[in-house]
CSV table of C-alpha atoms and ligand atoms in Angstrom, one decimal:
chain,number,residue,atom,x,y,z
A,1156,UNK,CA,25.0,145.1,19.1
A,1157,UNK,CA,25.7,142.5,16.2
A,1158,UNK,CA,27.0,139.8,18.7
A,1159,UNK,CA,24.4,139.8,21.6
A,1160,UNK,CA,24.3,136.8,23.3
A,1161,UNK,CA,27.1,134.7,21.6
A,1162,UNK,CA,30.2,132.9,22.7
A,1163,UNK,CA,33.3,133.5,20.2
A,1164,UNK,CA,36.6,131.7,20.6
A,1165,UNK,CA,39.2,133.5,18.6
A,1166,UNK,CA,42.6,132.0,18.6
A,1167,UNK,CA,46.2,133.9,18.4
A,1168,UNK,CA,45.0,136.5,20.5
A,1169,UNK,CA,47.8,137.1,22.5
A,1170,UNK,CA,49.6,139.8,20.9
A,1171,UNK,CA,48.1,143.2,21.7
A,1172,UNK,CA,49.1,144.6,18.4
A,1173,UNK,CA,48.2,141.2,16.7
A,1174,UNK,CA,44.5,141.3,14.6
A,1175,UNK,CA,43.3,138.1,17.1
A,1176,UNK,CA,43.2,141.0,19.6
A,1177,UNK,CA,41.9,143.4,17.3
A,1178,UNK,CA,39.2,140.9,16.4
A,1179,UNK,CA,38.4,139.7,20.3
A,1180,UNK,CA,37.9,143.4,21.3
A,1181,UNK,CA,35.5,144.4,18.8
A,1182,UNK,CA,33.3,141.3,19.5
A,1183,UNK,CA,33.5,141.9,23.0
A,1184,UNK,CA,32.2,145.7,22.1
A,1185,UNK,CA,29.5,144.1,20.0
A,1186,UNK,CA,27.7,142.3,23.1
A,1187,UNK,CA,30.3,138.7,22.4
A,1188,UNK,CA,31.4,136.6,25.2
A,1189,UNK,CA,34.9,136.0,24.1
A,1190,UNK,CA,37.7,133.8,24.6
A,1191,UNK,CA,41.5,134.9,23.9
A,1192,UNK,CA,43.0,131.6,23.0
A,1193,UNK,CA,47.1,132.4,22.6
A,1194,UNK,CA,49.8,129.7,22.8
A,1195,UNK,CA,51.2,132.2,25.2
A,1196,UNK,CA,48.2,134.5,26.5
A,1197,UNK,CA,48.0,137.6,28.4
A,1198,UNK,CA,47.4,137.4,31.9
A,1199,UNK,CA,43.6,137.2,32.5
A,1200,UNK,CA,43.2,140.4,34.7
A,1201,UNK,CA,45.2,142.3,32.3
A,1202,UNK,CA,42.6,141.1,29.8
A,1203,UNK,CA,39.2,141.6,31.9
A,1204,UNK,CA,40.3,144.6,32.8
A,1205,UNK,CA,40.7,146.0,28.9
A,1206,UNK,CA,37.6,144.1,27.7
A,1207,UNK,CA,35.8,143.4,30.9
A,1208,UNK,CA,34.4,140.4,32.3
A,1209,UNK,CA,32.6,138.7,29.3
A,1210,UNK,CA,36.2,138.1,28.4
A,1211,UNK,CA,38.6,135.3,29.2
A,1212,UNK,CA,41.3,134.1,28.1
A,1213,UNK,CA,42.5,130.3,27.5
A,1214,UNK,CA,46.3,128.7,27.1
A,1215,UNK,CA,46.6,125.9,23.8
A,1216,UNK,CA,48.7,125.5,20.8
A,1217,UNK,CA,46.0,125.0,18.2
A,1218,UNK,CA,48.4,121.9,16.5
A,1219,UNK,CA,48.2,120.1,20.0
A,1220,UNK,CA,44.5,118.3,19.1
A,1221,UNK,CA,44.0,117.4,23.4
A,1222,UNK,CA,45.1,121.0,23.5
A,1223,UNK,CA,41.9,122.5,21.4
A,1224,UNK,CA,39.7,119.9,23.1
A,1225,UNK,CA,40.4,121.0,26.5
A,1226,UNK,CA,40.7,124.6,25.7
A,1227,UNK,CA,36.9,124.6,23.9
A,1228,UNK,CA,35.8,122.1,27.0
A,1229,UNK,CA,37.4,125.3,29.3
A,1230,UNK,CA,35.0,127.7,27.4
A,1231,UNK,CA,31.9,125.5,27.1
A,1232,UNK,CA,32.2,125.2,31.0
A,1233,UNK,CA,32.4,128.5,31.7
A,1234,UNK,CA,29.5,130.1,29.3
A,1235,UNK,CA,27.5,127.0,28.0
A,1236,UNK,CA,27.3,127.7,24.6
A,1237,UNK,CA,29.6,127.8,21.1
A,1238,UNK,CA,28.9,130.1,18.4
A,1239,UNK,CA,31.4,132.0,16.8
A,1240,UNK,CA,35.2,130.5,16.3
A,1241,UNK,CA,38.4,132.8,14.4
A,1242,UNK,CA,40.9,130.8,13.4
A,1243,UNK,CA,43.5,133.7,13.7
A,1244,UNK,CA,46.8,131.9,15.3
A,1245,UNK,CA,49.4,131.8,12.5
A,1246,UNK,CA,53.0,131.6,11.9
A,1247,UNK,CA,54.7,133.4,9.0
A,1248,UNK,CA,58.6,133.1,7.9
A,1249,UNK,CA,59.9,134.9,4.8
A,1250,UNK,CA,62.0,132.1,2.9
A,1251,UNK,CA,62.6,131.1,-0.7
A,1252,UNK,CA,61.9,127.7,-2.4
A,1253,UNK,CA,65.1,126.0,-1.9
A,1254,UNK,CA,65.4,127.2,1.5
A,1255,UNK,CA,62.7,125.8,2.6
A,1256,UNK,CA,63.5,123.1,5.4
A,1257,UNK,CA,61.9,120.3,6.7
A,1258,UNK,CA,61.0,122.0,10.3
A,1259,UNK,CA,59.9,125.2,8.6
A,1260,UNK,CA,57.4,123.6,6.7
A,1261,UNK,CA,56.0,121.4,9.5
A,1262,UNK,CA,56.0,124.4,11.8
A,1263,UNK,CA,53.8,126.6,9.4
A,1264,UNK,CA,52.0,123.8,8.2
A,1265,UNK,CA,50.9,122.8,11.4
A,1266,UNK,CA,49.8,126.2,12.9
A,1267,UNK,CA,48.1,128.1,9.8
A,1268,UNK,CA,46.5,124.7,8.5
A,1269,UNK,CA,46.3,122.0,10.7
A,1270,UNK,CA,45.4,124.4,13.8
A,1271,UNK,CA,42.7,125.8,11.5
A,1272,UNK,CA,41.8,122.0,11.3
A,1273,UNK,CA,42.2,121.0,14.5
A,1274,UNK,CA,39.8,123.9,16.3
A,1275,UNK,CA,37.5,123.9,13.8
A,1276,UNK,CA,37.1,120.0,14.7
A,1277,UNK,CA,36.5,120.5,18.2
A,1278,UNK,CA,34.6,123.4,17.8
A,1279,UNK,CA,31.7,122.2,15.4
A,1280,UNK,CA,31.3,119.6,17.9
A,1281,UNK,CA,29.5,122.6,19.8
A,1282,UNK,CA,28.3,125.2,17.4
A,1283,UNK,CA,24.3,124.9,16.2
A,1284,UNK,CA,22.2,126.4,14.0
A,1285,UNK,CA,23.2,130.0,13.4
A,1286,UNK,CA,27.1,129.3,14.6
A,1287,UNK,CA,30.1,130.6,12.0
A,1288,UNK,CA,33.8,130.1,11.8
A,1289,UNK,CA,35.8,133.0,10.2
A,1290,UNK,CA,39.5,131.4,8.9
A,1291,UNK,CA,42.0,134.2,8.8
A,1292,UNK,CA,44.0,132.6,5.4
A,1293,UNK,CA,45.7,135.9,3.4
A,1294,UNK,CA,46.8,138.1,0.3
A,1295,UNK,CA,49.6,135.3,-0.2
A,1296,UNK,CA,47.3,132.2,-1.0
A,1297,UNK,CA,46.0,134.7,-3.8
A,1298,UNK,CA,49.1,136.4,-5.6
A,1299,UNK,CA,51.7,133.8,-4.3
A,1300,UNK,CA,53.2,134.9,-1.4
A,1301,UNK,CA,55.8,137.8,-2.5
A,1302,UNK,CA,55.3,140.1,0.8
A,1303,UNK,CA,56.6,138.7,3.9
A,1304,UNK,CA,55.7,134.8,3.9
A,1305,UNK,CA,57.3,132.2,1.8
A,1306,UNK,CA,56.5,129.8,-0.4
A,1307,UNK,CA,54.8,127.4,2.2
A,1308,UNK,CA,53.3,130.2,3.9
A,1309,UNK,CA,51.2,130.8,0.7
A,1310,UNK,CA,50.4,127.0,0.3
A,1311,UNK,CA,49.4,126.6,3.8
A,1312,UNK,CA,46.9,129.8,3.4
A,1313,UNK,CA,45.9,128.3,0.1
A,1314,UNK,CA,45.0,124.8,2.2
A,1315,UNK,CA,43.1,127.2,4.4
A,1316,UNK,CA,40.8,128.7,1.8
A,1317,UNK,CA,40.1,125.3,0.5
A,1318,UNK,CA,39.6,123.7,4.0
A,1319,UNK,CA,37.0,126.8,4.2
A,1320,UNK,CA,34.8,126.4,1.3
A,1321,UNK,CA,35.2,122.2,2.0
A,1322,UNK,CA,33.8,123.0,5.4
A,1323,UNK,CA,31.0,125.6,4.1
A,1324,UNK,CA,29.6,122.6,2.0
A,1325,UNK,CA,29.6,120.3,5.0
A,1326,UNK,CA,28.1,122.2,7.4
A,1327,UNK,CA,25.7,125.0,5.3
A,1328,UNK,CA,23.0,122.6,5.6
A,1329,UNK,CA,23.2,122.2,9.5
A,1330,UNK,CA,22.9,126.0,9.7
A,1331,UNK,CA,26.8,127.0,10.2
A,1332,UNK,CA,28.4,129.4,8.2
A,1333,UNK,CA,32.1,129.2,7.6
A,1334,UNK,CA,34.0,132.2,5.7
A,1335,UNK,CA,37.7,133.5,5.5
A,1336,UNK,CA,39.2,136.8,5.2
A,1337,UNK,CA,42.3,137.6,3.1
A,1338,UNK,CA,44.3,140.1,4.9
A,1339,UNK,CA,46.6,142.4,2.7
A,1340,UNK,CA,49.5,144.5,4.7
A,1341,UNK,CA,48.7,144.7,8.4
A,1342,UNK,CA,50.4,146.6,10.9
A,1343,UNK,CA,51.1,143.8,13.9
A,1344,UNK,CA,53.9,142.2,15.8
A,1345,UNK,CA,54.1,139.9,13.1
A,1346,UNK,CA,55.4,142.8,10.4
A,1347,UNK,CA,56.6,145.1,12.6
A,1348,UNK,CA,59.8,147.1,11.3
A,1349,UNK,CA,59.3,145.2,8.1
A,1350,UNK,CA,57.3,148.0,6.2
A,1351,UNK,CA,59.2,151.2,7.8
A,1352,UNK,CA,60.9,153.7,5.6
A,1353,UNK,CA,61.4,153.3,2.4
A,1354,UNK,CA,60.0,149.7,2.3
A,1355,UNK,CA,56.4,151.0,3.6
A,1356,UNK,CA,56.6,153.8,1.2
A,1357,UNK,CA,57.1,151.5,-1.7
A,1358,UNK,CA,54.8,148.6,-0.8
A,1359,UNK,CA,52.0,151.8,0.4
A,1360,UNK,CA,52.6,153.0,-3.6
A,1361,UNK,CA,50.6,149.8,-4.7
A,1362,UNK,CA,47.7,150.0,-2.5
A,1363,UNK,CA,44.6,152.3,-3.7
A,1364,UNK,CA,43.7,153.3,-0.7
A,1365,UNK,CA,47.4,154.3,0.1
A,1366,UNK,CA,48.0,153.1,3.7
A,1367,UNK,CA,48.7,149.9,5.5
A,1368,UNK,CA,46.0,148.2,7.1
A,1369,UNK,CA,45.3,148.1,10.9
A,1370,UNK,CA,44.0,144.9,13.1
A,1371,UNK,CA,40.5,146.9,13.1
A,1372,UNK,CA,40.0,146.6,9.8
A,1373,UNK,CA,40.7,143.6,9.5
A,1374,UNK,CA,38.1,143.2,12.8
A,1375,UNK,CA,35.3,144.7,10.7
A,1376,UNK,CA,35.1,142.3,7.9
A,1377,UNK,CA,35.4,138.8,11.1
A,1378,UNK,CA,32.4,140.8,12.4
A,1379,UNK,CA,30.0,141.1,9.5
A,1380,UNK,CA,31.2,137.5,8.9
A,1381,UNK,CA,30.8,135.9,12.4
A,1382,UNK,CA,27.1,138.2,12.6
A,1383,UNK,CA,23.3,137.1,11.5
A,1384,UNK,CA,24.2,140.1,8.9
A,1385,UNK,CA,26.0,137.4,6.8
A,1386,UNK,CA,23.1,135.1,7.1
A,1387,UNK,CA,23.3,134.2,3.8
A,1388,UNK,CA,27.2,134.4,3.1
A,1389,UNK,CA,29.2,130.7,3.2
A,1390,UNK,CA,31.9,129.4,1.7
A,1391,UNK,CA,33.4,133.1,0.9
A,1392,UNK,CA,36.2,135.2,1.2
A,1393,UNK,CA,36.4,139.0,2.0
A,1394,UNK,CA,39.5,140.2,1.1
A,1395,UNK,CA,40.9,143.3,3.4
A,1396,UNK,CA,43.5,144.8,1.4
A,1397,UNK,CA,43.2,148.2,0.6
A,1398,UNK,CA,42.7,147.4,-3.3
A,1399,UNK,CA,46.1,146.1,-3.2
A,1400,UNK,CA,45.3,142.8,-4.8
A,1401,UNK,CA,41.9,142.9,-7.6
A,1402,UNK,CA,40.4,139.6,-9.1
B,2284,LIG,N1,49.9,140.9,9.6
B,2284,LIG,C1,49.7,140.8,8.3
B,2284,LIG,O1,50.1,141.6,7.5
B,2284,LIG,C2,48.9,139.5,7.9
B,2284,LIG,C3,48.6,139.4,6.5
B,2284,LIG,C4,47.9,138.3,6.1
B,2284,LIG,C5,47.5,137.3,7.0
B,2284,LIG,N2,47.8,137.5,8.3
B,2284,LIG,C6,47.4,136.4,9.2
B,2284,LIG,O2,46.7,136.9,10.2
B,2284,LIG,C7,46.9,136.1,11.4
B,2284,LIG,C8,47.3,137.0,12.6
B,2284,LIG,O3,48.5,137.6,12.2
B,2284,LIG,P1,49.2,138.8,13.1
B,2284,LIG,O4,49.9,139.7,12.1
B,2284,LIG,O5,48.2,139.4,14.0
B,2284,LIG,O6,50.3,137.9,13.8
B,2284,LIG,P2,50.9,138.0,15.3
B,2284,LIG,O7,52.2,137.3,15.2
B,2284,LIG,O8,50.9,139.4,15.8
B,2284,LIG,O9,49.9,137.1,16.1
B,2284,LIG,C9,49.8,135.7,16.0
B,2284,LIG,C10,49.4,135.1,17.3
B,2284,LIG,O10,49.3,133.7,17.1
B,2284,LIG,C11,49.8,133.1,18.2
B,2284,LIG,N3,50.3,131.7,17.9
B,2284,LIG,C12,51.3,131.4,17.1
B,2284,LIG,N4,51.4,130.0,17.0
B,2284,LIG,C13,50.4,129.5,17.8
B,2284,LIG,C14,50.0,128.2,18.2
B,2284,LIG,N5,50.7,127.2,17.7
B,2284,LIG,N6,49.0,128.1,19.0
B,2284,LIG,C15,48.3,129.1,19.5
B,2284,LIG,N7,48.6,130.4,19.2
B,2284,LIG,C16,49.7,130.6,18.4
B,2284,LIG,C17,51.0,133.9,18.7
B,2284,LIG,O11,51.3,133.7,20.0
B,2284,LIG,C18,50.4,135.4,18.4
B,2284,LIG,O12,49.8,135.9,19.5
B,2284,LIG,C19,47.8,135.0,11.0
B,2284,LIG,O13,47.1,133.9,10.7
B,2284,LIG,C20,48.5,135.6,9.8
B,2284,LIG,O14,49.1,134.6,9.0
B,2284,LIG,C21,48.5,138.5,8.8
């Protein structure tokens, strides 16, 4: 088992359709103790009974800074120990440049960059030697946006991938390891009914391996990141895309 013995927070795991759920449930099948951190989480039996009872789950919006604190404190309470964080919570909205308001850009600003911030503060207070934070940024920081997310969507996964290699820098020399992974086309609550008919068929035409991508695969690539089998990997980015975007 790749995770044996660590504590992971991952954040936004809420939505069981969502890739934070995805990505808690394969580190809890790898060995992790793991921590479902949602603004609005699932009830805690519903999720010990899924994942068992090296799971919990923890209330905080990751742009309320006390919030993070007191939700890592919860965790560090409970099991001792920090060693893994996702940085998964994330809010998306499909605008164009003009349109763009004042409260749109705060509110995905805030939760895709400054929550990525935010946790990642709190949580290198805790995480040693060995520890790794994976940053869920996307496809739309890369080709500018163009599939569901706007304009400041793009920019605020564009802030995340440079707050990740920043980090990397920082921390590579105290032993933790911080990577992202760009997400193509995902099937979740957040697209659902946006790539049906039609739509999917088209936006399925332009991807290589001609499907859409699941929260499992998307799971794979945090695991190989947050695991000793990227030992040697900081400061990178795997994308998860099907082929749909090349560089
Ligand atoms: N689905 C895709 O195609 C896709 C593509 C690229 C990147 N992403 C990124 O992947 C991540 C997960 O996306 P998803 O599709 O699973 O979305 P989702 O909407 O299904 O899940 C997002 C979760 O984040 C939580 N959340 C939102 N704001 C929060 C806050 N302030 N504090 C705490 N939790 C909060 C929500 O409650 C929800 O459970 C996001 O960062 C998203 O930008 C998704």
């Amino acid at each position: 088992m790749l995770l044996e013995g660590k504590v992971a927070i991952v954040t936004g795991a809420g939505s069981p359709q969502g890739i934070g759920y995805g990505v808690a449930r394969r580190f809890a099948r790898e060995g992790a103790r793991v921590a479902l951190l949602d603004r609005s989480p699932r009830p805690s039996q519903e999720i010990e009974r899924e994942l068992g009872p090296n799971a919990m789950t923890v209330v905080a919006d990751v742009r309320d800074e006390a919030a993070c604190a007191a939700a890592i404190a919860q965790v560090m309470e409970r099991w001792g120990r920090l060693d893994v964080l996702v940085n998964n919570a994330g809010a998306v909205q499909a605008r164009r440049t003009r349109d763009i308001s004042r409260d749109d850009y705060d509110l995905v600003m805030d939760v895709n960059l400054r929550g990525t911030l935010l946790m990642s503060q709190q949580a290198l207070a805790h995480v040693g030697p060995g520890g790794s934070i994976v940053c869920i940024a996307s496809i739309a920081a890369q080709r500018g946006g163009g599939l569901m997310g706007g304009p400041h969507y793009a920019a605020s996964k564009g802030g995340v991938l440079a707050l990740v290699k920043s980090m990397a820098r920082e921390f590579g020399p105290a032993g933790i390891r911080v990577n992202a992974v760009n997400p193509g086309v995902i099937l979740t609550g957040m697209t659902a009914g946006a790539y049906e008919g039609e739509r999917g068929a088209s936006v399925i035409s332009t991807i290589p391996l001609a499907r859409l991508g699941t929260p499992d695969d998307v799971a794979g690539a945090c695991l190989f990141l947050a695991s000793d089998l990227a030992g040697y990997i900081t400061g990178a980015s795997v994308d998860v895309n099907g082929g749909m975007h090349m560089h």
